[in-house]
Amino acid sequence: MSERDTHRTIPLTDLRNSGLALPRPTRSDVVRGELTDTRGRPLRDLRISVTDRCNFRCNYCMPKEVFDKDYAYLPHGDLLSFEEITRLARQFIAHGVQKIRLTGGEPLLRKNLERLIEQLAALRTLQGQPLDITLTTNGSLLARKAQSLKDAGLRRVTVSLDGLDDAVFRRMNDVDFPVADVLHGIEVARQVGLGQREGKPTGGLKVNMVVKRGSNDHEILRMARHFRGTGIVLRFIEFMDVGATNGWCMDEVVPSAEVVRRIHGEMPLLALEPCAAGETAQRWGYADAHGRHDTAAGEIGVISSVTQAFCSDCNRARLSTEGKLYLCLFAQHGFDLKPLLRGDASDEDIASVIGQIWQGRSDRYSELRSSLPPDAAGGARRVEMSYIGG
Ligand code: SAM
Ligand code: SF4
Ligand code: SF4
């Protein structure tokens, strides 16, 4: 039986029109500057979805059966303009955001995305530094766009790639897209300098592989061998129960510990310290013959959202394509900031509202997952990953 035959798809409950009430901006409770949520977590990382559309149909994200020709994507007028996104980004930065990730859907489908990157690149953090601007893409349009993205101010890029075997890759993206084109996109990104990080020759380019048992887990070692020693950091992501349509079940999750064990069996690994607080991936370096980190061979990362929760230092906020603020990847509702943008709220009002929302945040879904009964976890009522971005 093929993977497609066994795939379970759950009909979509459309949560995009539901929302949480915004705190009212009042002169007496203006919230300014860096702040923390109810669990002491700062706001550092803003993920902005620039489109809810995609040219792939990865079955763990946008299964074809749901995202078909009749699927109602957001109307164009509901999308935030680049000016609106930049105005909001400025208010998030006022509360401590230092890093912005553009995502989607497929962000490179958004027309003239370079103009948004230029606007964001002109902003400065509270410390007066340029923002760390990155983008997650399926790589299908990267070869064509890498140079203009770099010229606009993009500093690094993460490419999703679920296998090297062409047949496996075509099955995972479910639109018959060839792997060679994504590999070419990665190569062009490297040639234009998106592989460099803060003056270092490598580290700017990452590859994300979502691992699904029985679908692509036999590609783990091949992927590790391919990217070892290239300066590109390969990260393995546990298949997550995001959204409500991907038919998630634990049997298809390959725990990160197993991924590390499999690679370590052939290419010894050692645990590395995190680069920054709140980092989603645990780092593992390739070891040399003396058991020390072989920096030329590089490192891998594992993102264990299912088997090892990392909510305790989660500093990420998510902004949907139409301007709703989500405090967790697994949230059921967002705070609609668009009426503020399109009404007469001042920048200070908007910053205050964002600050109050963050101060009230208590989300920690991954920590609670195992203790929640499936329905209480809201499985059938979560927003889709393609809508709020990864
Ligand atoms: N289209 C772009 C891409 O694929 O890179 C950006 C958006 S995509 C939603 C962002 C990331 O989420 C990708 O790396 C994708 O593999 C990951 N993702 C989507 N659904 C997932 C799931 N159910 N479990 C784990 N990761 C998932
Ligand atoms: Fe599209 Fe990315 Fe989702 Fe795949 S993971 S369907 S490429 S948004
Ligand atoms: Fe952050 Fe929510 Fe993921 Fe926990 S489950 S790490 S709070 S996004």
CSV table of C-alpha atoms and ligand atoms in Angstrom, one decimal:
chain,number,residue,atom,x,y,z
A,1,MET,CA,0.0,0.0,0.0
A,2,SER,CA,1.5,3.4,-0.9
A,3,GLU,CA,1.8,6.3,1.5
A,4,ARG,CA,-0.9,8.1,-0.3
A,5,ASP,CA,-3.3,5.2,0.2
A,6,THR,CA,-2.7,5.3,4.0
A,7,HIS,CA,-2.8,9.0,4.4
A,8,ARG,CA,-5.5,10.3,6.5
A,9,THR,CA,-6.9,13.8,5.8
A,10,ILE,CA,-9.2,15.6,8.1
A,11,PRO,CA,-11.6,18.2,6.8
A,12,LEU,CA,-10.8,21.8,7.6
A,13,THR,CA,-12.5,23.9,10.2
A,14,ASP,CA,-11.9,27.4,9.1
A,15,LEU,CA,-10.7,29.4,12.1
A,16,ARG,CA,-9.4,32.4,10.2
A,17,ASN,CA,-12.4,34.5,10.9
A,18,SER,CA,-12.3,33.8,14.6
A,19,GLY,CA,-10.3,36.1,16.8
A,20,LEU,CA,-9.5,37.2,20.3
A,21,ALA,CA,-10.5,40.6,21.7
A,22,LEU,CA,-7.7,43.2,21.6
A,23,PRO,CA,-6.7,45.0,24.7
A,24,ARG,CA,-7.9,48.6,24.3
A,25,PRO,CA,-5.2,51.2,24.0
A,26,THR,CA,-5.6,53.7,26.8
A,27,ARG,CA,-3.3,56.6,27.7
A,28,SER,CA,-2.9,55.3,31.3
A,29,ASP,CA,-1.4,51.9,30.5
A,30,VAL,CA,1.0,52.5,27.8
A,31,VAL,CA,3.4,49.6,27.5
A,32,ARG,CA,6.9,50.4,26.2
A,33,GLY,CA,10.2,48.8,25.8
A,34,GLU,CA,11.4,45.2,26.3
A,35,LEU,CA,9.0,43.0,28.2
A,36,THR,CA,8.3,39.4,29.2
A,37,ASP,CA,5.3,37.2,29.2
A,38,THR,CA,3.7,35.5,32.2
A,39,ARG,CA,6.4,32.9,32.1
A,40,GLY,CA,9.3,35.3,32.0
A,41,ARG,CA,9.9,34.9,28.2
A,42,PRO,CA,11.1,37.9,26.2
A,43,LEU,CA,9.9,38.8,22.7
A,44,ARG,CA,12.8,38.4,20.3
A,45,ASP,CA,11.7,36.6,17.1
A,46,LEU,CA,8.8,37.6,14.8
A,47,ARG,CA,7.7,35.2,12.0
A,48,ILE,CA,5.7,36.9,9.3
A,49,SER,CA,3.6,35.0,6.9
A,50,VAL,CA,3.5,36.9,3.6
A,51,THR,CA,1.1,34.6,1.7
A,52,ASP,CA,-1.2,31.7,2.5
A,53,ARG,CA,-0.6,30.2,-0.9
A,54,CYS,CA,1.9,27.6,-2.0
A,55,ASN,CA,2.9,25.8,-5.2
A,56,PHE,CA,3.6,22.6,-3.2
A,57,ARG,CA,1.2,20.3,-1.5
A,58,CYS,CA,3.3,18.7,1.2
A,59,ASN,CA,0.9,16.3,2.7
A,60,TYR,CA,2.1,17.1,6.3
A,61,CYS,CA,1.2,20.8,5.7
A,62,MET,CA,-1.3,21.4,2.8
A,63,PRO,CA,-2.8,18.1,1.8
A,64,LYS,CA,-4.2,18.2,-1.8
A,65,GLU,CA,-7.6,16.8,-0.7
A,66,VAL,CA,-8.2,20.0,1.4
A,67,PHE,CA,-6.1,22.6,-0.4
A,68,ASP,CA,-7.8,21.9,-3.8
A,69,LYS,CA,-9.0,24.3,-6.5
A,70,ASP,CA,-12.0,25.2,-4.4
A,71,TYR,CA,-10.1,26.2,-1.3
A,72,ALA,CA,-10.8,29.8,-0.3
A,73,TYR,CA,-7.5,31.6,0.1
A,74,LEU,CA,-7.5,35.0,1.7
A,75,PRO,CA,-8.8,37.7,-0.7
A,76,HIS,CA,-6.1,40.1,-1.9
A,77,GLY,CA,-7.5,43.1,0.0
A,78,ASP,CA,-7.1,41.2,3.3
A,79,LEU,CA,-3.4,40.8,2.9
A,80,LEU,CA,-1.2,43.3,4.8
A,81,SER,CA,0.7,45.6,2.5
A,82,PHE,CA,4.4,45.8,2.8
A,83,GLU,CA,4.0,49.2,4.4
A,84,GLU,CA,1.6,47.8,7.0
A,85,ILE,CA,3.9,44.9,7.7
A,86,THR,CA,6.9,47.2,8.2
A,87,ARG,CA,4.9,49.5,10.5
A,88,LEU,CA,3.9,46.6,12.6
A,89,ALA,CA,7.5,45.2,12.6
A,90,ARG,CA,8.7,48.5,14.0
A,91,GLN,CA,6.3,48.2,17.0
A,92,PHE,CA,7.5,44.6,17.6
A,93,ILE,CA,11.1,45.8,17.5
A,94,ALA,CA,10.2,48.5,20.1
A,95,HIS,CA,9.5,45.5,22.5
A,96,GLY,CA,12.8,43.7,21.8
A,97,VAL,CA,12.4,41.8,18.5
A,98,GLN,CA,15.8,41.2,16.9
A,99,LYS,CA,15.0,38.6,14.3
A,100,ILE,CA,12.4,38.4,11.5
A,101,ARG,CA,11.7,35.3,9.5
A,102,LEU,CA,9.5,35.6,6.4
A,103,THR,CA,7.5,32.6,5.7
A,104,GLY,CA,4.1,31.4,4.4
A,105,GLY,CA,2.7,29.5,2.5
A,106,GLU,CA,5.5,29.9,0.0
A,107,PRO,CA,7.0,33.4,0.6
A,108,LEU,CA,8.7,33.7,-2.8
A,109,LEU,CA,5.2,33.6,-4.4
A,110,ARG,CA,4.5,37.0,-2.9
A,111,LYS,CA,5.1,39.6,-5.7
A,112,ASN,CA,8.0,42.0,-5.2
A,113,LEU,CA,9.0,40.5,-1.8
A,114,GLU,CA,12.4,42.2,-2.3
A,115,ARG,CA,10.6,45.5,-1.6
A,116,LEU,CA,9.5,44.3,1.8
A,117,ILE,CA,13.0,43.0,2.6
A,118,GLU,CA,14.4,46.4,1.7
A,119,GLN,CA,12.0,48.1,4.1
A,120,LEU,CA,12.8,45.7,6.9
A,121,ALA,CA,16.5,45.9,6.3
A,122,ALA,CA,16.4,49.7,7.0
A,123,LEU,CA,15.0,49.1,10.5
A,124,ARG,CA,17.3,48.9,13.6
A,125,THR,CA,16.9,46.9,16.8
A,126,LEU,CA,16.7,48.6,20.2
A,127,GLN,CA,20.4,48.1,20.4
A,128,GLY,CA,20.9,50.0,17.1
A,129,GLN,CA,21.8,46.8,15.2
A,130,PRO,CA,20.4,45.7,11.8
A,131,LEU,CA,17.7,43.1,12.1
A,132,ASP,CA,18.6,39.4,11.5
A,133,ILE,CA,16.3,38.9,8.5
A,134,THR,CA,15.8,35.4,7.2
A,135,LEU,CA,13.3,33.5,5.0
A,136,THR,CA,12.0,29.9,4.9
A,137,THR,CA,11.3,28.7,1.4
A,138,ASN,CA,10.6,25.5,-0.5
A,139,GLY,CA,13.4,26.5,-2.8
A,140,SER,CA,11.4,26.2,-6.0
A,141,LEU,CA,11.9,29.8,-7.0
A,142,LEU,CA,15.2,30.3,-5.2
A,143,ALA,CA,17.6,30.0,-8.2
A,144,ARG,CA,15.7,32.8,-9.9
A,145,LYS,CA,15.4,35.1,-6.9
A,146,ALA,CA,18.5,34.5,-4.7
A,147,GLN,CA,20.5,37.5,-6.1
A,148,SER,CA,17.7,40.0,-5.8
A,149,LEU,CA,16.9,38.8,-2.3
A,150,LYS,CA,20.5,39.2,-1.2
A,151,ASP,CA,20.7,42.6,-2.8
A,152,ALA,CA,17.6,43.7,-1.0
A,153,GLY,CA,19.2,42.8,2.4
A,154,LEU,CA,18.2,39.2,3.1
A,155,ARG,CA,21.0,37.8,5.3
A,156,ARG,CA,20.3,34.1,5.3
A,157,VAL,CA,17.9,31.5,4.1
A,158,THR,CA,16.4,28.2,5.2
A,159,VAL,CA,15.3,25.8,2.4
A,160,SER,CA,12.9,22.9,3.1
A,161,LEU,CA,14.0,19.7,1.4
A,162,ASP,CA,12.6,16.4,2.5
A,163,GLY,CA,14.8,14.0,0.6
A,164,LEU,CA,17.4,13.6,-2.2
A,165,ASP,CA,15.8,10.8,-4.0
A,166,ASP,CA,13.8,12.4,-6.8
A,167,ALA,CA,10.8,10.0,-6.5
A,168,VAL,CA,10.6,10.5,-2.7
A,169,PHE,CA,10.9,14.3,-3.1
A,170,ARG,CA,8.2,14.4,-5.8
A,171,ARG,CA,5.9,12.3,-3.6
A,172,MET,CA,6.5,14.5,-0.5
A,173,ASN,CA,5.8,17.8,-2.4
A,174,ASP,CA,2.9,16.1,-4.1
A,175,VAL,CA,3.1,18.3,-7.2
A,176,ASP,CA,5.8,16.3,-8.9
A,177,PHE,CA,8.4,19.0,-8.4
A,178,PRO,CA,11.9,17.7,-9.2
A,179,VAL,CA,14.6,17.7,-6.5
A,180,ALA,CA,17.3,18.9,-8.9
A,181,ASP,CA,15.6,22.3,-9.2
A,182,VAL,CA,15.7,22.8,-5.4
A,183,LEU,CA,19.3,21.7,-5.2
A,184,HIS,CA,20.2,24.2,-7.9
A,185,GLY,CA,18.4,26.9,-5.9
A,186,ILE,CA,20.5,26.1,-2.9
A,187,GLU,CA,23.7,26.2,-5.0
A,188,VAL,CA,22.7,29.6,-6.4
A,189,ALA,CA,21.9,30.9,-2.9
A,190,ARG,CA,25.4,29.9,-1.9
A,191,GLN,CA,27.0,31.5,-4.9
A,192,VAL,CA,25.4,34.9,-4.2
A,193,GLY,CA,26.6,34.8,-0.6
A,194,LEU,CA,23.5,33.8,1.3
A,195,GLY,CA,25.6,31.0,2.9
A,196,GLN,CA,27.7,33.4,4.8
A,197,ARG,CA,26.9,34.6,8.3
A,198,GLU,CA,28.2,37.6,10.1
A,199,GLY,CA,31.4,37.7,8.2
A,200,LYS,CA,31.9,33.9,8.5
A,201,PRO,CA,32.1,31.9,5.3
A,202,THR,CA,29.3,29.5,6.3
A,203,GLY,CA,26.3,29.2,8.5
A,204,GLY,CA,23.8,31.3,6.7
A,205,LEU,CA,22.2,28.5,4.7
A,206,LYS,CA,20.1,25.9,6.4
A,207,VAL,CA,18.2,22.9,5.1
A,208,ASN,CA,15.1,21.7,6.9
A,209,MET,CA,13.9,18.1,6.5
A,210,VAL,CA,10.6,17.1,8.0
A,211,VAL,CA,10.9,13.4,8.8
A,212,LYS,CA,7.9,11.1,8.5
A,213,ARG,CA,8.3,7.4,9.3
A,214,GLY,CA,7.6,5.2,6.3
A,215,SER,CA,7.7,8.2,3.9
A,216,ASN,CA,11.2,9.6,3.9
A,217,ASP,CA,13.1,8.4,7.0
A,218,HIS,CA,15.2,6.2,4.8
A,219,GLU,CA,16.7,9.4,3.4
A,220,ILE,CA,18.1,10.6,6.7
A,221,LEU,CA,21.6,9.2,6.2
A,222,ARG,CA,21.8,10.1,2.6
A,223,MET,CA,20.9,13.7,3.4
A,224,ALA,CA,23.4,13.8,6.3
A,225,ARG,CA,26.2,12.5,4.0
A,226,HIS,CA,25.2,14.9,1.2
A,227,PHE,CA,25.4,18.1,3.4
A,228,ARG,CA,28.3,17.0,5.7
A,229,GLY,CA,31.3,19.3,5.0
A,230,THR,CA,29.4,21.8,2.8
A,231,GLY,CA,28.9,24.5,5.4
A,232,ILE,CA,25.1,24.0,5.1
A,233,VAL,CA,23.4,23.1,8.4
A,234,LEU,CA,20.9,20.3,7.9
A,235,ARG,CA,18.1,20.2,10.4
A,236,PHE,CA,15.7,17.3,11.0
A,237,ILE,CA,12.2,18.3,12.1
A,238,GLU,CA,9.9,16.0,13.9
A,239,PHE,CA,6.6,15.7,12.1
A,240,MET,CA,4.3,17.9,14.1
A,241,ASP,CA,0.6,18.0,14.9
A,242,VAL,CA,0.2,21.5,13.6
A,243,GLY,CA,-3.0,22.5,11.9
A,244,ALA,CA,-6.0,20.2,11.8
A,245,THR,CA,-5.8,18.6,8.4
A,246,ASN,CA,-2.6,16.6,8.1
A,247,GLY,CA,-3.9,13.4,9.8
A,248,TRP,CA,-1.0,13.5,12.3
A,249,CYS,CA,-0.3,10.4,14.3
A,250,MET,CA,2.5,9.6,16.7
A,251,ASP,CA,3.4,6.4,14.7
A,252,GLU,CA,4.8,8.6,11.9
A,253,VAL,CA,7.0,10.7,14.2
A,254,VAL,CA,10.6,9.7,14.1
A,255,PRO,CA,12.0,11.0,17.5
A,256,SER,CA,15.1,13.2,17.1
A,257,ALA,CA,16.9,10.9,19.4
A,258,GLU,CA,16.5,8.1,16.8
A,259,VAL,CA,17.7,10.5,14.0
A,260,VAL,CA,20.8,11.3,16.0
A,261,ARG,CA,21.4,7.6,16.8
A,262,ARG,CA,21.1,6.6,13.2
A,263,ILE,CA,23.6,9.2,12.0
A,264,HIS,CA,26.0,8.7,15.0
A,265,GLY,CA,26.2,5.0,14.0
A,266,GLU,CA,27.9,6.0,10.8
A,267,MET,CA,29.3,9.5,11.4
A,268,PRO,CA,30.0,10.1,15.2
A,269,LEU,CA,28.4,13.1,16.7
A,270,LEU,CA,28.8,15.2,19.8
A,271,ALA,CA,26.4,17.6,21.4
A,272,LEU,CA,27.2,21.3,20.9
A,273,GLU,CA,26.1,24.3,23.0
A,274,PRO,CA,23.2,26.4,21.7
A,275,CYS,CA,24.2,29.5,19.8
A,276,ALA,CA,21.4,31.6,21.4
A,277,ALA,CA,18.7,31.4,24.0
A,278,GLY,CA,15.4,30.2,22.6
A,279,GLU,CA,17.0,28.4,19.7
A,280,THR,CA,14.6,25.8,18.3
A,281,ALA,CA,17.2,23.3,17.2
A,282,GLN,CA,19.6,21.2,19.3
A,283,ARG,CA,23.0,21.2,17.7
A,284,TRP,CA,25.2,18.2,17.1
A,285,GLY,CA,28.7,18.4,15.6
A,286,TYR,CA,30.5,15.8,13.6
A,287,ALA,CA,33.4,14.4,15.7
A,288,ASP,CA,36.9,14.0,14.5
A,289,ALA,CA,39.1,10.9,15.3
A,290,HIS,CA,39.9,12.4,18.7
A,291,GLY,CA,36.2,12.9,19.6
A,292,ARG,CA,36.5,16.7,19.1
A,293,HIS,CA,34.2,18.8,16.9
A,294,ASP,CA,35.4,18.7,13.3
A,295,THR,CA,34.4,22.1,12.3
A,296,ALA,CA,35.1,21.5,8.6
A,297,ALA,CA,32.6,18.6,8.7
A,298,GLY,CA,30.1,20.9,10.3
A,299,GLU,CA,27.0,20.2,12.3
A,300,ILE,CA,23.4,19.1,12.1
A,301,GLY,CA,20.4,20.2,14.1
A,302,VAL,CA,17.3,18.4,15.4
A,303,ILE,CA,14.0,20.1,16.2
A,304,SER,CA,12.2,18.0,18.6
A,305,SER,CA,8.9,19.8,18.9
A,306,VAL,CA,7.0,16.6,19.7
A,307,THR,CA,9.4,14.5,21.9
A,308,GLN,CA,11.2,17.3,23.8
A,309,ALA,CA,9.2,20.5,24.4
A,310,PHE,CA,11.2,23.8,24.2
A,311,CYS,CA,8.4,26.1,25.3
A,312,SER,CA,10.2,27.3,28.4
A,313,ASP,CA,12.3,29.8,26.4
A,314,CYS,CA,10.0,30.3,23.4
A,315,ASN,CA,10.4,33.9,22.4
A,316,ARG,CA,8.5,33.7,19.0
A,317,ALA,CA,5.5,35.6,17.9
A,318,ARG,CA,3.7,34.9,14.6
A,319,LEU,CA,1.9,37.4,12.3
A,320,SER,CA,-0.5,35.9,9.8
A,321,THR,CA,-0.8,37.2,6.2
A,322,GLU,CA,-3.9,39.2,7.2
A,323,GLY,CA,-2.4,40.7,10.4
A,324,LYS,CA,-3.4,38.4,13.2
A,325,LEU,CA,-1.0,37.9,16.0
A,326,TYR,CA,-0.5,34.3,17.2
A,327,LEU,CA,1.4,33.6,20.4
A,328,CYS,CA,2.0,29.9,19.7
A,329,LEU,CA,2.2,27.7,16.6
A,330,PHE,CA,-0.6,25.6,18.0
A,331,ALA,CA,-2.9,28.5,18.9
A,332,GLN,CA,-6.6,28.3,18.0
A,333,HIS,CA,-7.1,32.1,17.8
A,334,GLY,CA,-5.1,35.2,17.0
A,335,PHE,CA,-5.4,38.9,17.8
A,336,ASP,CA,-6.5,40.9,14.8
A,337,LEU,CA,-4.2,43.9,14.5
A,338,LYS,CA,-5.5,45.0,11.1
A,339,PRO,CA,-8.3,47.1,12.4
A,340,LEU,CA,-5.7,49.1,14.3
A,341,LEU,CA,-3.6,49.5,11.2
A,342,ARG,CA,-6.5,50.5,9.0
A,343,GLY,CA,-8.2,52.6,11.7
A,344,ASP,CA,-6.8,55.7,13.5
A,345,ALA,CA,-4.5,54.0,16.1
A,346,SER,CA,-1.1,55.7,16.5
A,347,ASP,CA,2.1,53.7,16.5
A,348,GLU,CA,2.2,54.1,20.3
A,349,ASP,CA,-1.3,52.6,20.6
A,350,ILE,CA,-0.3,49.7,18.4
A,351,ALA,CA,2.9,49.1,20.3
A,352,SER,CA,1.0,49.2,23.6
A,353,VAL,CA,-1.6,46.7,22.4
A,354,ILE,CA,1.2,44.3,21.3
A,355,GLY,CA,3.0,44.8,24.6
A,356,GLN,CA,-0.1,44.0,26.6
A,357,ILE,CA,-0.9,40.9,24.5
A,358,TRP,CA,2.7,39.6,25.0
A,359,GLN,CA,2.6,40.3,28.8
A,360,GLY,CA,-0.6,38.2,29.0
A,361,ARG,CA,1.0,35.2,27.1
A,362,SER,CA,1.1,31.9,28.8
A,363,ASP,CA,1.1,29.4,25.9
A,364,ARG,CA,3.2,26.3,26.1
A,365,TYR,CA,1.4,23.7,24.0
A,366,SER,CA,4.3,21.3,23.4
A,367,GLU,CA,4.9,21.0,27.1
A,368,LEU,CA,1.3,20.2,27.7
A,369,ARG,CA,0.7,18.0,24.6
A,370,SER,CA,1.3,14.6,26.3
A,371,SER,CA,-1.0,15.4,29.2
A,372,LEU,CA,-3.9,16.7,27.2
A,373,PRO,CA,-6.6,14.4,25.9
A,374,PRO,CA,-6.6,14.6,22.0
A,375,ASP,CA,-9.7,16.8,21.9
A,376,ALA,CA,-8.7,19.1,24.7
A,377,ALA,CA,-5.6,19.8,22.7
A,378,GLY,CA,-7.8,21.3,20.1
A,379,GLY,CA,-6.6,19.0,17.3
A,380,ALA,CA,-9.5,19.7,15.1
A,381,ARG,CA,-9.6,23.4,15.8
A,382,ARG,CA,-6.1,24.8,15.2
A,383,VAL,CA,-5.1,27.2,12.5
A,384,GLU,CA,-3.0,25.8,9.6
A,385,MET,CA,0.7,26.1,9.4
A,386,SER,CA,0.5,27.5,5.8
A,387,TYR,CA,-1.6,30.3,7.2
A,388,ILE,CA,0.5,31.4,10.2
A,389,GLY,CA,3.8,30.2,8.8
A,390,GLY,CA,6.4,27.8,10.3
B,1,SAM,N1,6.8,27.1,2.2
B,1,SAM,C1,8.0,27.3,2.9
B,1,SAM,C2,8.8,26.1,3.2
B,1,SAM,O1,8.2,25.0,3.1
B,1,SAM,O2,9.9,26.2,3.7
B,1,SAM,C3,7.7,28.1,4.2
B,1,SAM,C4,6.5,27.7,5.0
B,1,SAM,S1,6.5,26.1,5.7
B,1,SAM,C5,4.9,26.1,6.5
B,1,SAM,C6,7.7,26.4,7.0
B,1,SAM,C7,8.3,25.1,7.6
B,1,SAM,O3,7.3,24.3,8.2
B,1,SAM,C8,8.9,24.2,6.5
B,1,SAM,O4,10.3,23.9,6.9
B,1,SAM,C9,8.1,22.9,6.6
B,1,SAM,O5,8.8,21.8,6.3
B,1,SAM,C10,7.6,23.0,8.1
B,1,SAM,N2,6.4,22.2,8.3
B,1,SAM,C11,5.2,22.3,7.7
B,1,SAM,N3,4.3,21.4,8.2
B,1,SAM,C12,5.0,20.7,9.2
B,1,SAM,C13,4.6,19.7,10.1
B,1,SAM,N4,3.4,19.2,10.1
B,1,SAM,N5,5.6,19.2,10.9
B,1,SAM,C14,6.8,19.8,10.9
B,1,SAM,N6,7.2,20.8,10.1
B,1,SAM,C15,6.3,21.2,9.3
B,2,SF4,FE1,4.1,24.7,0.9
B,2,SF4,FE2,6.0,24.9,2.7
B,2,SF4,FE3,3.6,23.9,3.4
B,2,SF4,FE4,5.2,22.5,1.8
B,2,SF4,S1,5.7,23.0,3.9
B,2,SF4,S2,3.0,22.9,1.5
B,2,SF4,S3,6.2,24.1,0.7
B,2,SF4,S4,4.0,25.9,2.8
B,3,SF4,FE1,6.5,28.1,21.4
B,3,SF4,FE2,4.0,27.1,21.3
B,3,SF4,FE3,6.0,25.8,20.2
B,3,SF4,FE4,5.8,25.9,22.8
B,3,SF4,S1,4.4,24.9,21.4
B,3,SF4,S2,7.7,26.2,21.6
B,3,SF4,S3,5.0,28.0,23.1
B,3,SF4,S4,5.3,27.8,19.6
